[in-house]
mmCIF file of C-alpha atoms in Angstrom:
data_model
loop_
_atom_site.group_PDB
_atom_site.id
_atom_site.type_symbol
_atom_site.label_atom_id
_atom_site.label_comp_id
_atom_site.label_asym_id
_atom_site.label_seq_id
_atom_site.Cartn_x
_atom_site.Cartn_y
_atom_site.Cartn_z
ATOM 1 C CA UNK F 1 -10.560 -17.770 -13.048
ATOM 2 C CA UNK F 2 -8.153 -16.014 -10.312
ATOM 3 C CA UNK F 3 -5.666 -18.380 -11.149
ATOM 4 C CA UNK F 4 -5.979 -17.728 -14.914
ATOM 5 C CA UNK F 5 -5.997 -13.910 -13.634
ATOM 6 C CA UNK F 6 -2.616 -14.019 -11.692
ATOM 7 C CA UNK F 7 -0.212 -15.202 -14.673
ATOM 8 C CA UNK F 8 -0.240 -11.683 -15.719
ATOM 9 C CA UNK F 9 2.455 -9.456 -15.110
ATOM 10 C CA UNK F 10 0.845 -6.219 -15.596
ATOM 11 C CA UNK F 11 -2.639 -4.807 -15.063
ATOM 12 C CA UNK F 12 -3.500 -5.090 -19.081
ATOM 13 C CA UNK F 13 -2.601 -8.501 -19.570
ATOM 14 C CA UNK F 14 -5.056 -9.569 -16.536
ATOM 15 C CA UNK F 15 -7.391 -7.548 -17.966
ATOM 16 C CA UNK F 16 -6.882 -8.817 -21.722
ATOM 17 C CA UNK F 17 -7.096 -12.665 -20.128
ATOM 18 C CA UNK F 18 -9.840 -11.692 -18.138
ATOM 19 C CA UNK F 19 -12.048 -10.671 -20.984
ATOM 20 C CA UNK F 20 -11.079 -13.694 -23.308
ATOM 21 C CA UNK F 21 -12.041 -16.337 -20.210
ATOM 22 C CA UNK F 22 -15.109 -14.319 -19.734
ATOM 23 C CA UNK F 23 -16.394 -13.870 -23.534
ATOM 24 C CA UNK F 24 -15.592 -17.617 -23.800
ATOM 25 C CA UNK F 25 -17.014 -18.962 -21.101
ATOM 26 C CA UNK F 26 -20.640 -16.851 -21.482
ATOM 27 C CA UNK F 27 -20.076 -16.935 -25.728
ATOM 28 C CA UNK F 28 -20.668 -13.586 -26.211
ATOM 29 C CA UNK F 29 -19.141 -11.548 -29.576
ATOM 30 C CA UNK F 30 -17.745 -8.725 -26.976
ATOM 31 C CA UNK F 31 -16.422 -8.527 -23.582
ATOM 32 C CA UNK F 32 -15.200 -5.097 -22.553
ATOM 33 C CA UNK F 33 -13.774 -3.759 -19.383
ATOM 34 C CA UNK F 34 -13.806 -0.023 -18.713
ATOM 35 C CA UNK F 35 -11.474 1.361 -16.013
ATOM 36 C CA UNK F 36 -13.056 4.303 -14.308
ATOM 37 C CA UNK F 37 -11.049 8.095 -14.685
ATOM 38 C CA UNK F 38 -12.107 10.428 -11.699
ATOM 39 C CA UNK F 39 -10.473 13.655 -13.607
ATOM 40 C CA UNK F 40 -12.327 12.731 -16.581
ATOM 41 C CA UNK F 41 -15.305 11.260 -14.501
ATOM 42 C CA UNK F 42 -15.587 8.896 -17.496
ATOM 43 C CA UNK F 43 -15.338 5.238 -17.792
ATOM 44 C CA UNK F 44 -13.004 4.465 -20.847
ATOM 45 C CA UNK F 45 -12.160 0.863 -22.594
ATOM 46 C CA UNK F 46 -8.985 -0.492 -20.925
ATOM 47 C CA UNK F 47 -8.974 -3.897 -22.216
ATOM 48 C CA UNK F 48 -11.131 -6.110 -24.428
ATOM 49 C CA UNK F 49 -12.192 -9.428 -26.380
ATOM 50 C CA UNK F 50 -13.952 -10.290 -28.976
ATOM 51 C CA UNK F 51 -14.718 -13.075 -32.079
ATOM 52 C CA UNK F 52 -15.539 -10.303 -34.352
ATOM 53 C CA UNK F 53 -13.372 -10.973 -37.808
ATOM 54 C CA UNK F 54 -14.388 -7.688 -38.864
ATOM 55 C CA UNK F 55 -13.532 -5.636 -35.240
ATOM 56 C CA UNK F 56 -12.740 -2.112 -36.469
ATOM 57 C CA UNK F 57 -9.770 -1.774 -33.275
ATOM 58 C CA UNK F 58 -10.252 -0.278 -29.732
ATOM 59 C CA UNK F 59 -10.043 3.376 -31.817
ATOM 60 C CA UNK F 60 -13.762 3.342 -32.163
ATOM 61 C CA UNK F 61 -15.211 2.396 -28.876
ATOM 62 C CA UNK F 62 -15.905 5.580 -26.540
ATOM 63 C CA UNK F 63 -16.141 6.094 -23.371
ATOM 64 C CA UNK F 64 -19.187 6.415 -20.864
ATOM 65 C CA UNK F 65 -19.590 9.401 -18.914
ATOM 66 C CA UNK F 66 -20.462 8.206 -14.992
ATOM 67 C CA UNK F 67 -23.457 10.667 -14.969
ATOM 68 C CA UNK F 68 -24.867 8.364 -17.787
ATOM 69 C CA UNK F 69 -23.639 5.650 -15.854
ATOM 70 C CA UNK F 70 -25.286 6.709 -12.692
ATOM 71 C CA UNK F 71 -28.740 7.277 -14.481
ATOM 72 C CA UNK F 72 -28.708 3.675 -15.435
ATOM 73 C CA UNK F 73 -27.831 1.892 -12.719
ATOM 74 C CA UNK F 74 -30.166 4.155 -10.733
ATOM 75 C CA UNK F 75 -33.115 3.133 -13.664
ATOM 76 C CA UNK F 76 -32.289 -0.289 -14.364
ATOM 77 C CA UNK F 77 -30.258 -1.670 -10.423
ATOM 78 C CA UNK F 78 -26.867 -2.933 -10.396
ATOM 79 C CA UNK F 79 -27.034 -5.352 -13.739
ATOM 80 C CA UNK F 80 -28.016 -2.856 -16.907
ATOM 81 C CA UNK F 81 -29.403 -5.251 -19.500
ATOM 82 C CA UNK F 82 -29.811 -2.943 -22.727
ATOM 83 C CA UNK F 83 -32.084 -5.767 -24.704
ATOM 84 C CA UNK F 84 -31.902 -4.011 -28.049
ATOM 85 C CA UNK F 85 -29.806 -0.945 -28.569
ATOM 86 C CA UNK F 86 -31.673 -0.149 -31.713
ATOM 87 C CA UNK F 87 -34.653 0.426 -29.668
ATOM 88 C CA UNK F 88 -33.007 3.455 -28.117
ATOM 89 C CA UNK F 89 -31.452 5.363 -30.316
ATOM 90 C CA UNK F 90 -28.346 7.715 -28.737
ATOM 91 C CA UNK F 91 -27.416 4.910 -26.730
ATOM 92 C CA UNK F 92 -24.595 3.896 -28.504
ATOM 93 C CA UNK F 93 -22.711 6.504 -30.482
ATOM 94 C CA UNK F 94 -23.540 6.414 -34.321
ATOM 95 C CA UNK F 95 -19.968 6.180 -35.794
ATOM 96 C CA UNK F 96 -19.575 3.190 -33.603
ATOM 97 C CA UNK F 97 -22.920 1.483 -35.218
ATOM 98 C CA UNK F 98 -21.869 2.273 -38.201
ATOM 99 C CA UNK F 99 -19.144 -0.023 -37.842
ATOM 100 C CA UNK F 100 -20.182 -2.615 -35.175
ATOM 101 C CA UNK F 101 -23.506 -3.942 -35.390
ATOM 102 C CA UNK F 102 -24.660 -3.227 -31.974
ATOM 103 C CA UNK F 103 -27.734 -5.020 -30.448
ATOM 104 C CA UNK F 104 -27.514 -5.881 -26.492
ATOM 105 C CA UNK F 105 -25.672 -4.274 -24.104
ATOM 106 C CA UNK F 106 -25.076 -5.393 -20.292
ATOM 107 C CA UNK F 107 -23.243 -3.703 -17.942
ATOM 108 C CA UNK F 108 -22.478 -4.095 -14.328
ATOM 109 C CA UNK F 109 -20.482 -2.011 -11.970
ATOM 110 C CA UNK F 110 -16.713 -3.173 -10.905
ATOM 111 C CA UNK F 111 -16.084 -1.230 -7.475
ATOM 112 C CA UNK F 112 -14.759 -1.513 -3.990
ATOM 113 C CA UNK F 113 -17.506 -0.426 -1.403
ATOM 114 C CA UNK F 114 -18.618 3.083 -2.840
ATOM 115 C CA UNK F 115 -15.820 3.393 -4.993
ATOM 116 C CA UNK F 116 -16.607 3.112 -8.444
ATOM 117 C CA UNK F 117 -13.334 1.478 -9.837
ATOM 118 C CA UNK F 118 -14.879 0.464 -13.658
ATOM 119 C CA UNK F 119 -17.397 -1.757 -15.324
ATOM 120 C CA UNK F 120 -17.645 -4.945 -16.899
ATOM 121 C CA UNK F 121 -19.367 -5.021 -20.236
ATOM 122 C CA UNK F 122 -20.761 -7.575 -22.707
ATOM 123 C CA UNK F 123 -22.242 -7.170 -26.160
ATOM 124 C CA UNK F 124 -23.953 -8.991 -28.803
ATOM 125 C CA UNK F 125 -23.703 -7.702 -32.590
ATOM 126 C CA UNK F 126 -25.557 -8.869 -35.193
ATOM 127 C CA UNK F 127 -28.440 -10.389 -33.091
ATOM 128 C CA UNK F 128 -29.917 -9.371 -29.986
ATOM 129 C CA UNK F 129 -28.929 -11.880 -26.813
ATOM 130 C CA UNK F 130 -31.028 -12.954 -24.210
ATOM 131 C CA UNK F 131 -29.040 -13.788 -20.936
ATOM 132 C CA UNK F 132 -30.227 -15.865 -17.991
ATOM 133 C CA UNK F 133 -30.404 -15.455 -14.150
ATOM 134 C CA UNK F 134 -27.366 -17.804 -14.223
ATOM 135 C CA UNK F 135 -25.638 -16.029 -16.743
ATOM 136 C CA UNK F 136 -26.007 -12.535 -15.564
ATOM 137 C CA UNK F 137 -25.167 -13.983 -11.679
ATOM 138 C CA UNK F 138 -21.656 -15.245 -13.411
ATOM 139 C CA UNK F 139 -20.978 -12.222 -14.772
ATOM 140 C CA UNK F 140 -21.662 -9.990 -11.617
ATOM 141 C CA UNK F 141 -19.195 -12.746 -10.158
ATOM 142 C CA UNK F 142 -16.704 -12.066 -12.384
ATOM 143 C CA UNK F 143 -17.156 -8.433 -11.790
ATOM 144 C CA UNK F 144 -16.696 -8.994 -7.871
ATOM 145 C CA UNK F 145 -13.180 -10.784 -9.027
ATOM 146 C CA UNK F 146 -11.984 -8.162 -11.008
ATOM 147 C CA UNK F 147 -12.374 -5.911 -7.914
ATOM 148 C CA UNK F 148 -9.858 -8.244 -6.196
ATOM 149 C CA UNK F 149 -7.582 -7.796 -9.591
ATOM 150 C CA UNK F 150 -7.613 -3.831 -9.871
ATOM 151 C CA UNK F 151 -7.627 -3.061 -6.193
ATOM 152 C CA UNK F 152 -4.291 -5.587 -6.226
ATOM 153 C CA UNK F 153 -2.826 -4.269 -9.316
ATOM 154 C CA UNK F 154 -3.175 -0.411 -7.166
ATOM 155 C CA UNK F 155 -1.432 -1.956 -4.240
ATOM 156 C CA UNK F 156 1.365 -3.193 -6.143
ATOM 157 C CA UNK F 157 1.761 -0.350 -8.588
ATOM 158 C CA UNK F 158 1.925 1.935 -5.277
ATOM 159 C CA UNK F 159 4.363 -0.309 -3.584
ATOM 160 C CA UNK F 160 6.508 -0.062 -6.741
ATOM 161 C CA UNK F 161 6.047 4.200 -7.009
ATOM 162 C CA UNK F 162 7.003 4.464 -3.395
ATOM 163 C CA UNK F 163 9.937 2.110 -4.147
ATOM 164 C CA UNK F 164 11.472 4.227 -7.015
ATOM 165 C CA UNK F 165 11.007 7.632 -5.243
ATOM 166 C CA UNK F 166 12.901 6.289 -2.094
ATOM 167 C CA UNK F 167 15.827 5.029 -4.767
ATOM 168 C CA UNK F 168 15.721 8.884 -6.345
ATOM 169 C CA UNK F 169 15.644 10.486 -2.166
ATOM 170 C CA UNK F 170 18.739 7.868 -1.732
ATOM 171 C CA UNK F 171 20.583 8.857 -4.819
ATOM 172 C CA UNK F 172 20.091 12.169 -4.698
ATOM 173 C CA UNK F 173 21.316 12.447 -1.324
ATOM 174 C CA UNK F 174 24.632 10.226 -2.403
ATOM 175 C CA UNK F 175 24.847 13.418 -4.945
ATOM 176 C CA UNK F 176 24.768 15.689 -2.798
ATOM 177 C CA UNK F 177 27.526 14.200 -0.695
ATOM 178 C CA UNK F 178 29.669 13.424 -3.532
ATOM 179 C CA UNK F 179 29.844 16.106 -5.413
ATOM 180 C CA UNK F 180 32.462 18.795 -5.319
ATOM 181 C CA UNK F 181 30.473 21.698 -6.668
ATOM 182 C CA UNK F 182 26.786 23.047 -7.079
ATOM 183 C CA UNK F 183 26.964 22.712 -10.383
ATOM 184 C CA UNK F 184 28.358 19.099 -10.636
ATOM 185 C CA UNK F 185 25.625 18.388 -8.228
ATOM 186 C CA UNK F 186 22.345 20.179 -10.218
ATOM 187 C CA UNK F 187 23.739 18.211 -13.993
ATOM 188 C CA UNK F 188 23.920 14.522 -12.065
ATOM 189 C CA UNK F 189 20.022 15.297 -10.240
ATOM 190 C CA UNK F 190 18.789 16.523 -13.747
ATOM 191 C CA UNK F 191 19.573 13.975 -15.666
ATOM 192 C CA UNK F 192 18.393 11.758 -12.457
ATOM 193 C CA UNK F 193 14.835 12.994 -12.108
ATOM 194 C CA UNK F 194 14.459 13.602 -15.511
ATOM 195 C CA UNK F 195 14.947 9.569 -16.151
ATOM 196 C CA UNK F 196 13.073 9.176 -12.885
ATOM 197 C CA UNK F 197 10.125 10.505 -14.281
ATOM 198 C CA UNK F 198 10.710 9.625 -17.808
ATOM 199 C CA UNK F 199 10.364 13.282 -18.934
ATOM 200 C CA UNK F 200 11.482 14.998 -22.185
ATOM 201 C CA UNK F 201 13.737 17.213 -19.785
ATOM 202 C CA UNK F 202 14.063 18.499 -16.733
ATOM 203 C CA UNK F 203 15.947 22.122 -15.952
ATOM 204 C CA UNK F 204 16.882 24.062 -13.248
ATOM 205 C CA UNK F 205 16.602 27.714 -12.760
ATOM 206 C CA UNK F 206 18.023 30.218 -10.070
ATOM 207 C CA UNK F 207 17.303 33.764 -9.252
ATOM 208 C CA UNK F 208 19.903 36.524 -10.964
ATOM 209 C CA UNK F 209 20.062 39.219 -8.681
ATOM 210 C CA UNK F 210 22.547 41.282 -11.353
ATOM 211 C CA UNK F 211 19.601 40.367 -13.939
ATOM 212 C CA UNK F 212 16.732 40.272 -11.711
ATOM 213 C CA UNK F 213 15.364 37.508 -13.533
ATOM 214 C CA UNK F 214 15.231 33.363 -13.014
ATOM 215 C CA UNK F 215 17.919 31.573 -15.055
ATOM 216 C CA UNK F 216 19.022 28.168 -16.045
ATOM 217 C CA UNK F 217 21.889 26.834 -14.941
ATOM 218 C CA UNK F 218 21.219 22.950 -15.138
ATOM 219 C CA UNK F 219 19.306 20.528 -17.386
ATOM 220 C CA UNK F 220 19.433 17.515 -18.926
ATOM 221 C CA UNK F 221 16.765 15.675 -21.828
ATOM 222 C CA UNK F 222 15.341 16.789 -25.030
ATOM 223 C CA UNK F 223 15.978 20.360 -26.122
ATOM 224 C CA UNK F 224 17.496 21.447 -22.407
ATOM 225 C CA UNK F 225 20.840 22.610 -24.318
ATOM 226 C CA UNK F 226 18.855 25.000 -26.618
ATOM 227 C CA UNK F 227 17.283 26.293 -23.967
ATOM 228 C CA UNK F 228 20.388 26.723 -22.084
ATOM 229 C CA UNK F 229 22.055 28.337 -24.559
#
């Protein structure tokens, strides 16, 4: 399954072969991973699989909020086994039943330690499922690998960040040395972090003592020349 897991390039690919190994191997109509937002404190659909010929798209599925989270893991332990949606109605959102057939619903945690880093998800339509010991072991298993995926997928995506801001420190400071006025200087760093940060623009301003008001005297991106005008 790792090795499956590490021909991906980027986060969403892992995740995207990670739920098709994972709703084939159990043969399950849904396999959904949810990556965990702390600003949001909601756990949202990243990635997911399914056999469904009639799948409505990702637009559908919502998120779950961790306090609902948290109240059923804290009810039902660290494997949530929803037999029967149906039974319990407000469990799954109505617009998405009106759509997707819900029935059973299993969730277990993905996280490092305490940190809560996402869930792993898998749903029957249709038909309620019953899973075994074995089954629901496998998927906790899988759960503990995905750990191993995000927390390396972080690491990486870090390394990367830190990467690119040292290029920007370096460049910027080749600027600075290279240039043969302040203003030559401000238009190349502009039009540097604002590709840096893939931004719509990026401007600087300066204090006008004659005006007694900020100012721009550099930019670079979408609309910066209108505003500079």
């Amino acid at each position: 399954f790792l090795e499956q897991l590490n021909c991906g390039t980027t986060l969403g690919q892992v995740l995207s072969t990670a739920c098709a190994e994972i709703s084939h191997s159990l043969g399950i109509d849904y396999c959904v991973v949810l990556l965990y937002d702390p600003v949001q404190q909601m756990l949202n659909v990243a990635r997911y699989h399914t056999n469904n010929p009639l799948d409505p798209g990702v637009g559908v599925y919502q998120g779950i909020p961790r306090s609902a989270f948290d109240a059923m893991r804290r009810q039902m332990g660290d494997v949530m086994v929803i037999p029967d949606v149906q039974l319990f109605p407000g469990m799954v959102a109505e617009e998405l039943l009106s759509v997707v057939n819900v029935r059973t619903l299993v969730l277990t945690p993905i996280e490092q330690e305490a940190e809560l880093l996402g869930a792993l998800t898998l749903v029957s339509i249709e038909v309620p499922r019953e899973f075994n010991e074995d089954e629901l072991a496998l998927m906790q298993a899988y759960a503990h690998q995905l750990t191993e995926v995000i927390i390396r997928a972080r690491l990486l995506n870090l390394a990367q960040r830190q990467a690119r801001q040292l290029e920007l420190l370096n460049h910027i400071a080749r600027v600075a040395l290279e240039s043969s006025s302040l203003k030559e200087m401000l238009d190349a760093l502009t039009c540097s972090i604002n590709e840096h940060l893939q931004a719509l623009g990026c401007m600087v301003v300066l204090w006008n003592d004659e005006l007694s008001q900020l100012m721009p005297i550099s930019g670079c991106g979408y609309l910066i020349p209108e505003l500079m005008a």
